[in-house]
Short mmCIF file of C-alpha atoms and ligand atoms in Angstrom, two decimals:
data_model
loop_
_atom_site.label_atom_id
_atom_site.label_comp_id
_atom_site.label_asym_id
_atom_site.label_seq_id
_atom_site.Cartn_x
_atom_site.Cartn_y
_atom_site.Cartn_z
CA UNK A 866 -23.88 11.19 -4.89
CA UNK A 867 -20.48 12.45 -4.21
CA UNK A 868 -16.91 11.27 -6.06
CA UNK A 869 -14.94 8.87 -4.27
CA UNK A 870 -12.31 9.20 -6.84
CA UNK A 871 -11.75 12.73 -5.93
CA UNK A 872 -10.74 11.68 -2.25
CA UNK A 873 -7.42 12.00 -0.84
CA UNK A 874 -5.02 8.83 -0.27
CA UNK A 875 -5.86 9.46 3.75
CA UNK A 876 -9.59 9.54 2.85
CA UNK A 877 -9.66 6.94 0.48
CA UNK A 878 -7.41 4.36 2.78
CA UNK A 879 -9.41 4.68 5.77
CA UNK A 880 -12.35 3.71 4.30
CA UNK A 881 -11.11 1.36 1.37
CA UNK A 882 -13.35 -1.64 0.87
CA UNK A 883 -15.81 -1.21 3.32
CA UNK A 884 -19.35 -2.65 2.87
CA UNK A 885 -22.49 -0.76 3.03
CA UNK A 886 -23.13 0.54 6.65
CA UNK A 887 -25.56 -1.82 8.42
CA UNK A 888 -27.37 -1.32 11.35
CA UNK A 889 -26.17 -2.79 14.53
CA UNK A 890 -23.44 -4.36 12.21
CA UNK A 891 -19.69 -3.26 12.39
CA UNK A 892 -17.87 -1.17 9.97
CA UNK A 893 -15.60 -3.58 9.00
CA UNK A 894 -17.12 -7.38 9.62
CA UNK A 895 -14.70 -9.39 11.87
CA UNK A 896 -12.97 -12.05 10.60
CA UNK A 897 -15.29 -15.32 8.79
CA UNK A 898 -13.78 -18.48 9.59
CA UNK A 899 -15.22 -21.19 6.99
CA UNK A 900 -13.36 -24.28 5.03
CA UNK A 901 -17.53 -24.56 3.80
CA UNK A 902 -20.05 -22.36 3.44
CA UNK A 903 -23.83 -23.77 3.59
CA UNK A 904 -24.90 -24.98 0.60
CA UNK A 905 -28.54 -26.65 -0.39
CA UNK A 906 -28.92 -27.96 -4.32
CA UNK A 907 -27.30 -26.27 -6.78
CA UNK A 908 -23.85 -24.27 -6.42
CA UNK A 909 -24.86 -20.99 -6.50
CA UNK A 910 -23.53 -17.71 -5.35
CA UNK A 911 -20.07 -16.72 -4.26
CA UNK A 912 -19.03 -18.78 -1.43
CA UNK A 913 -19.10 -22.55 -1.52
CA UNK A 914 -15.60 -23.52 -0.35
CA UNK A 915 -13.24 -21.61 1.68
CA UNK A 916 -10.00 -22.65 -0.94
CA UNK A 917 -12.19 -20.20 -3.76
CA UNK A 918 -13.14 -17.50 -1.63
CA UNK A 919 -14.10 -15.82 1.50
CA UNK A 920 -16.30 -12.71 2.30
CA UNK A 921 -13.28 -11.53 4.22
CA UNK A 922 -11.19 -11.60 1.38
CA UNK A 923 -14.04 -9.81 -1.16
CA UNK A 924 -13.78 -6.94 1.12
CA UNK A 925 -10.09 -6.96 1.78
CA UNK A 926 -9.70 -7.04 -2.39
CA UNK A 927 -12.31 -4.54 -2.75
CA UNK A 928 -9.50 -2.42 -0.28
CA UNK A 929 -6.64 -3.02 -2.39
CA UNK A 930 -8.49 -2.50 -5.53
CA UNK A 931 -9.80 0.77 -4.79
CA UNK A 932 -6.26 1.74 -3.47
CA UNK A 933 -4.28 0.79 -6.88
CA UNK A 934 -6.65 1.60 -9.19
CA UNK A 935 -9.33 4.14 -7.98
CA UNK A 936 -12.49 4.57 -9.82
CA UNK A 937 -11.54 2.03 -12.63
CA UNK A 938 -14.02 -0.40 -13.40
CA UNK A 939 -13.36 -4.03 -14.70
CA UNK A 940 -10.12 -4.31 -12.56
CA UNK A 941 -10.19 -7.64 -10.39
CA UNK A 942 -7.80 -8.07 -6.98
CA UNK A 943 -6.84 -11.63 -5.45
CA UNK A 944 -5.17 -12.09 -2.30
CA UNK A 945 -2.71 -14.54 -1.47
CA UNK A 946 -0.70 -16.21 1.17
CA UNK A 947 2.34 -14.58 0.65
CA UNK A 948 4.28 -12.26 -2.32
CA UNK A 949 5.77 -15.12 -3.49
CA UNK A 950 2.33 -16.90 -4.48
CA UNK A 951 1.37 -14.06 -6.03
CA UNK A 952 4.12 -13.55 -7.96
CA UNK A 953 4.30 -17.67 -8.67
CA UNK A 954 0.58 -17.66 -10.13
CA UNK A 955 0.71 -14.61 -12.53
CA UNK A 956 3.90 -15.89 -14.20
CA UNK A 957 2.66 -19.78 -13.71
CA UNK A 958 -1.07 -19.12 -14.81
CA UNK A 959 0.21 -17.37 -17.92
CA UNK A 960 3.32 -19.21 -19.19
CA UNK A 961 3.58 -22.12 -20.95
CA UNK A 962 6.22 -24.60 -22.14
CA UNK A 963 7.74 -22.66 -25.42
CA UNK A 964 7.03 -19.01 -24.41
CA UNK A 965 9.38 -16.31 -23.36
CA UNK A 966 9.50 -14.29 -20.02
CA UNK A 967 11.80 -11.33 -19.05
CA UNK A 968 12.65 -10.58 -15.49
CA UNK A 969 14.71 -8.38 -13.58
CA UNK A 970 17.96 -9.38 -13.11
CA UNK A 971 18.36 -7.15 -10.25
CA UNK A 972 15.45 -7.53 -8.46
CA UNK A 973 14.06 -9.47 -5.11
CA UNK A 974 16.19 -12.39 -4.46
CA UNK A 975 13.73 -15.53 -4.66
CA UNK A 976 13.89 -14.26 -8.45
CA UNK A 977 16.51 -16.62 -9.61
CA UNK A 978 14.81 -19.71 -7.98
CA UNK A 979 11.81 -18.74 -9.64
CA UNK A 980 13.72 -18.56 -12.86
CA UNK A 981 15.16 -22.03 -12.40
CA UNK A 982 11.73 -23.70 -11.89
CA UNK A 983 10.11 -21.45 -15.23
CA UNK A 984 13.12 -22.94 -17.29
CA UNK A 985 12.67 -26.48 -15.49
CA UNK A 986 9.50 -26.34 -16.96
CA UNK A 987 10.84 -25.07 -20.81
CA UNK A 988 9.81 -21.02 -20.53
CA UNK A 989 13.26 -19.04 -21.52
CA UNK A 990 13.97 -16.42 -19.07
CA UNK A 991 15.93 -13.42 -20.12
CA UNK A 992 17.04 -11.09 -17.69
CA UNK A 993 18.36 -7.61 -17.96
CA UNK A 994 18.87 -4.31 -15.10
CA UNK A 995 15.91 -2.42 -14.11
CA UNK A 996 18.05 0.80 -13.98
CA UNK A 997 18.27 2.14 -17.73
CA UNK A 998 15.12 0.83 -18.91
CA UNK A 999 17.79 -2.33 -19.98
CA UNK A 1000 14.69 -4.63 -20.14
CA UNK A 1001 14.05 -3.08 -23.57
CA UNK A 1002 16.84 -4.57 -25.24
CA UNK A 1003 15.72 -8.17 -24.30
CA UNK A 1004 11.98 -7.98 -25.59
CA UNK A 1005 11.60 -9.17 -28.71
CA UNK A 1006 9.64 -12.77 -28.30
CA UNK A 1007 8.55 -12.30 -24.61
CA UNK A 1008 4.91 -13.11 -23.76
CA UNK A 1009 5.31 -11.44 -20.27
CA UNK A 1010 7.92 -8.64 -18.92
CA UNK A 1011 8.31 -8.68 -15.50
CA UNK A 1012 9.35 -5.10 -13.86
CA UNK A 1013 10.36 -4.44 -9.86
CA UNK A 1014 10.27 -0.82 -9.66
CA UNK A 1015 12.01 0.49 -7.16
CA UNK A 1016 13.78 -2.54 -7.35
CA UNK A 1017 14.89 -4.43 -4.27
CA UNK A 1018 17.47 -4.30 -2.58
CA UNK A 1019 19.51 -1.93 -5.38
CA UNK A 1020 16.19 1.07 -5.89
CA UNK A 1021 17.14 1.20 -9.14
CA UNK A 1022 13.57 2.74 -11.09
CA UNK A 1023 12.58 2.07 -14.55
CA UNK A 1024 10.23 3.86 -16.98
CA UNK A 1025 7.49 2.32 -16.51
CA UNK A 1026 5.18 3.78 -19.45
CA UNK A 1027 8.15 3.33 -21.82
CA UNK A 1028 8.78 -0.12 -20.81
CA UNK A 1029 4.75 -1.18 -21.22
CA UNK A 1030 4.33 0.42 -24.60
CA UNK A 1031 7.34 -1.22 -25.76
CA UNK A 1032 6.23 -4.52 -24.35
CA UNK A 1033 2.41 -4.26 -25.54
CA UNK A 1034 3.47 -3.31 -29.14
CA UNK A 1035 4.91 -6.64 -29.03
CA UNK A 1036 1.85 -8.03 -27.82
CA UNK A 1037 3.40 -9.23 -24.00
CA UNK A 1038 1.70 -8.38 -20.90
CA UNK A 1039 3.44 -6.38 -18.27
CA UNK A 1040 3.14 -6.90 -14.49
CA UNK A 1041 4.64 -4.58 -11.88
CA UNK A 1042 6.39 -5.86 -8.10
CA UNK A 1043 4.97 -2.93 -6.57
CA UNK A 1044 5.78 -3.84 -3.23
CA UNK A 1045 8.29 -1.22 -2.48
CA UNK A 1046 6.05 1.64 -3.19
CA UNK A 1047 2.27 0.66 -2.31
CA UNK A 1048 -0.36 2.04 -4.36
CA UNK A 1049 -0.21 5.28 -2.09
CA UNK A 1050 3.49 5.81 -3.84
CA UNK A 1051 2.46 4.15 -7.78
CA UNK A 1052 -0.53 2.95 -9.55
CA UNK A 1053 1.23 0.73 -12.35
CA UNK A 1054 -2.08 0.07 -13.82
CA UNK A 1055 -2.55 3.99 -14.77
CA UNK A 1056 0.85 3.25 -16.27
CA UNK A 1057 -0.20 1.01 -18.34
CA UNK A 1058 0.65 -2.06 -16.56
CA UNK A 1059 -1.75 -5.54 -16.71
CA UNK A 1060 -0.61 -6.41 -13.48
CA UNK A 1061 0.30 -5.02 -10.33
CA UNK A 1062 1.54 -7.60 -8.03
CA UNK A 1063 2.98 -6.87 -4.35
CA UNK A 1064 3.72 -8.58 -1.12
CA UNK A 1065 1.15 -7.38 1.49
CA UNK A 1066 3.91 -8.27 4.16
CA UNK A 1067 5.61 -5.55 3.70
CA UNK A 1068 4.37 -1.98 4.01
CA UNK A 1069 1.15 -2.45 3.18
CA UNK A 1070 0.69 -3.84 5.97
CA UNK A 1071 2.68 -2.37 7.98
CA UNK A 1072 3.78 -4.34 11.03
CA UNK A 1073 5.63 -7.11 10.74
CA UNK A 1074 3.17 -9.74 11.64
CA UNK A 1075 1.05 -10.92 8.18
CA UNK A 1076 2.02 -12.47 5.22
CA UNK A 1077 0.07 -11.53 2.20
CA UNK A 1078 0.20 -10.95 -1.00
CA UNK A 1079 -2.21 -10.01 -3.41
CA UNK A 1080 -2.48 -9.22 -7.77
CA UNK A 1081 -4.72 -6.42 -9.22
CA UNK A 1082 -5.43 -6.82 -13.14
CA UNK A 1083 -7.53 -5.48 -15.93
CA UNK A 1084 -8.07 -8.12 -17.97
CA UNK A 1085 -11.18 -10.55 -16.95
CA UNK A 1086 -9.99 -13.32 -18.45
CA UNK A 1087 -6.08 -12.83 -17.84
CA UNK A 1088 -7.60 -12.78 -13.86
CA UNK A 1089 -10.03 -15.58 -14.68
CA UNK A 1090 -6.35 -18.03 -15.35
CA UNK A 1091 -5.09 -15.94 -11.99
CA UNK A 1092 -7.88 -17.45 -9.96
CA UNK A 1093 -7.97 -20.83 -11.09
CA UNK A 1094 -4.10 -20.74 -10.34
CA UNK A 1095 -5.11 -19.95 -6.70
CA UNK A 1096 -7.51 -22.86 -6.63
CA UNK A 1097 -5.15 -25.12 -7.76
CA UNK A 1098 -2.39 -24.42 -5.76
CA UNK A 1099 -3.89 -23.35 -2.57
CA UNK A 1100 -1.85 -20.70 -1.95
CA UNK A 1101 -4.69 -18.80 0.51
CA UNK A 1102 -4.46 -16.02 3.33
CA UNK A 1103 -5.78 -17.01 6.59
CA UNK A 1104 -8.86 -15.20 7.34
CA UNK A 1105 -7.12 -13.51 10.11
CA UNK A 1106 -4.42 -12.38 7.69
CA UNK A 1107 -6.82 -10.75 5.47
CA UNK A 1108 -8.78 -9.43 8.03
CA UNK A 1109 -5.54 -7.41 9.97
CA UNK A 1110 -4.44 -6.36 6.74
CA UNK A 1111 -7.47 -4.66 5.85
CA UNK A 1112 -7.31 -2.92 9.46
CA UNK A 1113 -3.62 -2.07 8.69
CA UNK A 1114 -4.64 -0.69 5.56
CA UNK A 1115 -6.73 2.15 7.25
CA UNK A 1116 -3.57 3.65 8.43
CA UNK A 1117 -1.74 2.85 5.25
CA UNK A 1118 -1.52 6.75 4.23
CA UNK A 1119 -0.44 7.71 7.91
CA UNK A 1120 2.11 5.23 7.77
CA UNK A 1121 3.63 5.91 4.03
CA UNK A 1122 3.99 9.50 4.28
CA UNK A 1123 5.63 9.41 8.33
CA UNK A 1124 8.18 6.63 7.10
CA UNK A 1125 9.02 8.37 3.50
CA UNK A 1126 9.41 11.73 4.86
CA UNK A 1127 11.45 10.38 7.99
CA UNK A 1128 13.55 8.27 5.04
CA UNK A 1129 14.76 11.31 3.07
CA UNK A 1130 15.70 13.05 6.51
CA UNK A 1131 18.13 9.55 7.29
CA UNK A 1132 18.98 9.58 3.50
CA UNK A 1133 20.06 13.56 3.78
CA UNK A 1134 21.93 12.67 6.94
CA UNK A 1135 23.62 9.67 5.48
CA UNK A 1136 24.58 11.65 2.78
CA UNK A 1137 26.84 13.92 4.94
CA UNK A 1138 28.95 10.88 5.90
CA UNK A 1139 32.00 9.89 4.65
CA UNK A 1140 32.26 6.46 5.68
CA UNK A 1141 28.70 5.93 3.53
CA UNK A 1142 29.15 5.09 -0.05
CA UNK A 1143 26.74 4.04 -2.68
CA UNK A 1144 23.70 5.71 -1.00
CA UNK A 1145 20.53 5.22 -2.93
CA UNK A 1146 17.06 6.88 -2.12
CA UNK A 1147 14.74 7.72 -5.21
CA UNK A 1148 13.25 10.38 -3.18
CA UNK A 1149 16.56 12.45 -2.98
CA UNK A 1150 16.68 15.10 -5.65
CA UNK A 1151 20.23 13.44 -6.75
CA UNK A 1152 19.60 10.17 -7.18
CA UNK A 1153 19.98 8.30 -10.38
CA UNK A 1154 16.33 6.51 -10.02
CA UNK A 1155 15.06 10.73 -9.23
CA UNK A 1156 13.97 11.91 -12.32
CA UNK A 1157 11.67 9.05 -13.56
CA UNK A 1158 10.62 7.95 -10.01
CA UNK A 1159 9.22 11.48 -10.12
CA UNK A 1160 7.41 11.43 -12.84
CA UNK A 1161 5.59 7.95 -12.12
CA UNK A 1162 5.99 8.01 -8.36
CA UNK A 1163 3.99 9.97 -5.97
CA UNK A 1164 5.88 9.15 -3.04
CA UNK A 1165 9.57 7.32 -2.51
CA UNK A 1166 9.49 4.03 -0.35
CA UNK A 1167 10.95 4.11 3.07
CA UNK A 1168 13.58 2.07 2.22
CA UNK A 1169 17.38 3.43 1.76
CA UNK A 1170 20.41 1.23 0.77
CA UNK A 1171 23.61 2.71 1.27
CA UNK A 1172 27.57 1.15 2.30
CA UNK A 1173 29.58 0.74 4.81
CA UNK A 1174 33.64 -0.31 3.21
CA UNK A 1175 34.03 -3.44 5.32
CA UNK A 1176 31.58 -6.44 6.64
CA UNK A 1177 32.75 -6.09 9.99
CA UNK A 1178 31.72 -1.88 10.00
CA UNK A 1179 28.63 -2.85 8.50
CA UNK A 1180 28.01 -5.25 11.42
CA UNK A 1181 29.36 -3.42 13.93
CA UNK A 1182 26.67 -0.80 12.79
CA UNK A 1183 23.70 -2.84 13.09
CA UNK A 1184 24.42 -4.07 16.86
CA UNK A 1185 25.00 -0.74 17.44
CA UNK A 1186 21.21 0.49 16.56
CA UNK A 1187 19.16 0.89 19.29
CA UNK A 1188 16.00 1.90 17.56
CA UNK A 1189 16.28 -0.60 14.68
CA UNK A 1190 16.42 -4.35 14.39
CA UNK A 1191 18.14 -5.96 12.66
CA UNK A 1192 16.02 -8.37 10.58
CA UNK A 1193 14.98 -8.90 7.22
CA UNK A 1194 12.36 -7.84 5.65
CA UNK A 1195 10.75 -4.11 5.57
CA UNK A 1196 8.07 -1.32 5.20
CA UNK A 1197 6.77 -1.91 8.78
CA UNK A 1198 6.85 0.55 11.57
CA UNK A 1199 9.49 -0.53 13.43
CA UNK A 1200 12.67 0.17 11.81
CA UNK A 1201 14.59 -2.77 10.45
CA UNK A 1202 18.06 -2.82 8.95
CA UNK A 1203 19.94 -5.59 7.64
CA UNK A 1204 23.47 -6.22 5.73
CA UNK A 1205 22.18 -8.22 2.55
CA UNK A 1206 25.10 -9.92 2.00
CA UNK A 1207 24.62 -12.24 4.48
CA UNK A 1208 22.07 -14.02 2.73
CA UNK A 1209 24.24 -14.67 -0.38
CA UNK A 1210 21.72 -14.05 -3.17
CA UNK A 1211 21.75 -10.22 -4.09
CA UNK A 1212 25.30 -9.03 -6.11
CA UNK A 1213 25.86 -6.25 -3.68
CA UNK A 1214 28.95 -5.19 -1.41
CA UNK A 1215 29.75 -6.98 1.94
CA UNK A 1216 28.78 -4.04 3.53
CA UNK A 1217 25.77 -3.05 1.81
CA UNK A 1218 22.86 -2.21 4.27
CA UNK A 1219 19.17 -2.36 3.60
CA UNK A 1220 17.19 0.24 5.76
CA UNK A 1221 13.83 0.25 6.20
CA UNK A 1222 12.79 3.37 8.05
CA UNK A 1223 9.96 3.05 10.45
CA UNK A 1224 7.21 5.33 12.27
CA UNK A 1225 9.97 6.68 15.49
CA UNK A 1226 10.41 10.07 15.17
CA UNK A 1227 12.61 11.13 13.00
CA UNK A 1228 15.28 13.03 15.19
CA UNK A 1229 15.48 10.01 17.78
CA UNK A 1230 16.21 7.90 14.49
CA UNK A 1231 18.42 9.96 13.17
CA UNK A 1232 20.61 10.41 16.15
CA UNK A 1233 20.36 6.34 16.87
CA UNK A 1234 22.03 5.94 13.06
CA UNK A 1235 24.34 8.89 13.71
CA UNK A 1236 25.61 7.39 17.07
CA UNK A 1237 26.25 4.02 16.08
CA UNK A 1238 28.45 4.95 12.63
CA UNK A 1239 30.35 6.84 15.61
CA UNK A 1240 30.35 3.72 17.45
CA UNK A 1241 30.98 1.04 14.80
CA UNK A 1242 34.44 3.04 13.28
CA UNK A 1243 35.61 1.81 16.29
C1 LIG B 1307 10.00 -6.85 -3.97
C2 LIG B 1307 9.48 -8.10 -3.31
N1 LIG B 1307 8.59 -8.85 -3.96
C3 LIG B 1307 8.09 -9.97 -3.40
C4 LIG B 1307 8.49 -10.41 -2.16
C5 LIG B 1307 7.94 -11.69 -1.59
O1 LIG B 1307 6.98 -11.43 -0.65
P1 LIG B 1307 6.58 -12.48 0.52
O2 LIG B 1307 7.75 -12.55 1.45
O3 LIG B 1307 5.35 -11.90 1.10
O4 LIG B 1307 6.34 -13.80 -0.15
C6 LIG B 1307 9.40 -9.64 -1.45
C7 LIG B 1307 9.85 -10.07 -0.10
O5 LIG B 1307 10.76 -9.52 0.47
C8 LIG B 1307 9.91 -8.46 -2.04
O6 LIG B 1307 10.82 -7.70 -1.41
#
């Protein structure tokens, strides 16, 4: 039999979790819509009630676990509604009352209200910078570190290896956000990682209309507290949702490598600019994140944060854009932009814009960005 492992991203993608061929069956089942499942005598088997599973989600985590961890055995994927659940039930399933957690103190912004409901419930949260491996200096104690690399909205990149050993020697587990990059652009389990945790909303699915989120681990029993978590809470993806995701997962390595090559071409033209400061891309050759995301990334993101000096140029920019709405959110394949501030949560400048570069061609986007800084200095 020939190596799966050995396939490229493109190969491996378009066929991730797909069952057996059947005859007269399709490639990838449709959709099963079940709250029950029959069930005569004894529970028995895998599907008894649609809270605990689903055969749609089996294959869609069969997907995402051949995707972030190829050709490993013993590693386990759950789906769930959303990033946030995700996120919620590896730090609520393994915390307790008395333990420690570090987080990012730089990373998405539902972070702090997270933080507030861990303490609420007597878990100390320490929080340091992603950027300088600063997490290291606020160890000591912690039963889980929590890293967001490339962190969002700032794309600040950590050392991921460093940042595990350090945490395993003092016996913590270590999950990675790896929603910015997909597994197509880092595998934080062949890092080291126990975890990696992601919202499927963004570019892993790719456009803009699922919510999803989903948690690969290595540990059977670490995954066993992961599950129950998502039994208790209820915190499920629609059939529907898992089913387009795994669709929008067969174009996952079209979609990754279009939007990160077109995002070093915008970050390379925004560069040239002189009304753009702070530009960040981890992708460009001299960006602070550069050297590490190198080394444990395999491609950049499509996002790019850069600023604008006022509030009103920033949002003079984005009603400029033709090609790119402005909305929240990103990774999907039409371009979005957005000025963060407006939300309030993330410390950034009023004119700090989040761009999340899409699937148009790249001169067409380009010249849409180029024409309204033109526009907006007016
Ligand atoms: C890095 C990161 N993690 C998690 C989430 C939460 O994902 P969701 O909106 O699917 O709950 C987001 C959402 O923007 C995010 O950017």
């Amino acid at each position: 039999m020939s190596d799966s492992t050995k396939d490229g991203d493109g190969t491996r993608a378009v066929r991730a979790g797909l069952p057996e061929p059947v005859k007269n069956e399709p490639t990838l089942p449709g959709p099963v819509f079940a709250a029950h499942f029959h069930l005569p005598g004894e529970v028995a088997g895998p599907y008894s009630y649609g809270r605990d599973d689903n055969p749609t989600w089996t294959l869609l985590e069969r997907a995402i676990g051949e995707l972030e961890a190829p050709g490993r055995d013993g590693v386990e994927t759950l789906v769930f509604a959303s990033g946030m659940a995700a996120i919620s039930a590896v730090l609520f399933s393994q915390l307790r009352a008395g333990d420690t957690v570090v987080l990012p103190s730089d990373g998405y912004q539902v972070l702090p209200m997270v933080r507030a409901q861990l303490e609420a419930y007597g878990i100390e949260v320490r929080t340091a910078p992603t950027g300088g491996d600063a997490q290291l200096d606020v160890l000591d104690g912690a039963k889980l570190l929590w890293i967001e690399s490339p962190s969002n909205p700032g794309l600040d990149v950590c050392d991921i290896r460093r940042l595990v050993e350090a945490a395993h020697a003092r016996g913590a587990l270590v999950a990675v956000d790896n929603t910015l990059a997909t597994p197509l652009g880092q595998r934080p389990l062949e890092l080291g990682a126990d975890f990696s945790v992601a919202s499927g909303t963004k570019q892993l699915t790719g456009h803009g209309d699922v919510l999803l989120g989903y948690v690969t681990g290595r540990d059977a029993e670490v995954m066993a507290a992961v599950r129950r978590w998502r039994k208790i809470v209820g915190a499920i993806s629609g059939p529907m949702e898992a089913w387009l995701a795994h669709r929008s997962i067969a174009t996952l390595q079209l979609r990754v490598d279009r939007q990160c090559a077109t995002a070093l071409v915008l970050a390379e033209a925004l560069r040239a600019r002189p009304e753009v400061s702070g530009l960040r891309y981890p992708g460009l050759p001299d960006d602070p994140s550069h050297k590490i995301a190198s080394q444990q990334m395999r491609r950049y993101g499509s996002v790019v944060s850069f600023t604008l000096p006022t509030r009103a140029r920033a949002e003079r920019f984005l009603e400029s854009l033709r090609l790119v709405e402005d909305a929240t959110s990103f990774g999907g394949v039409r371009s979005t932009a957005e000025r963060r501030r407006r939300w309030g949560g993330d410390a950034v400048p009023e004119g700090f814009i989040r761009f999340s570069v899409g699937a148009e061609d790249a001169e067409d986007l380009v010249a849409d960005v180029l024409r309204a800084l033109d526009e907006s200095a007016q």
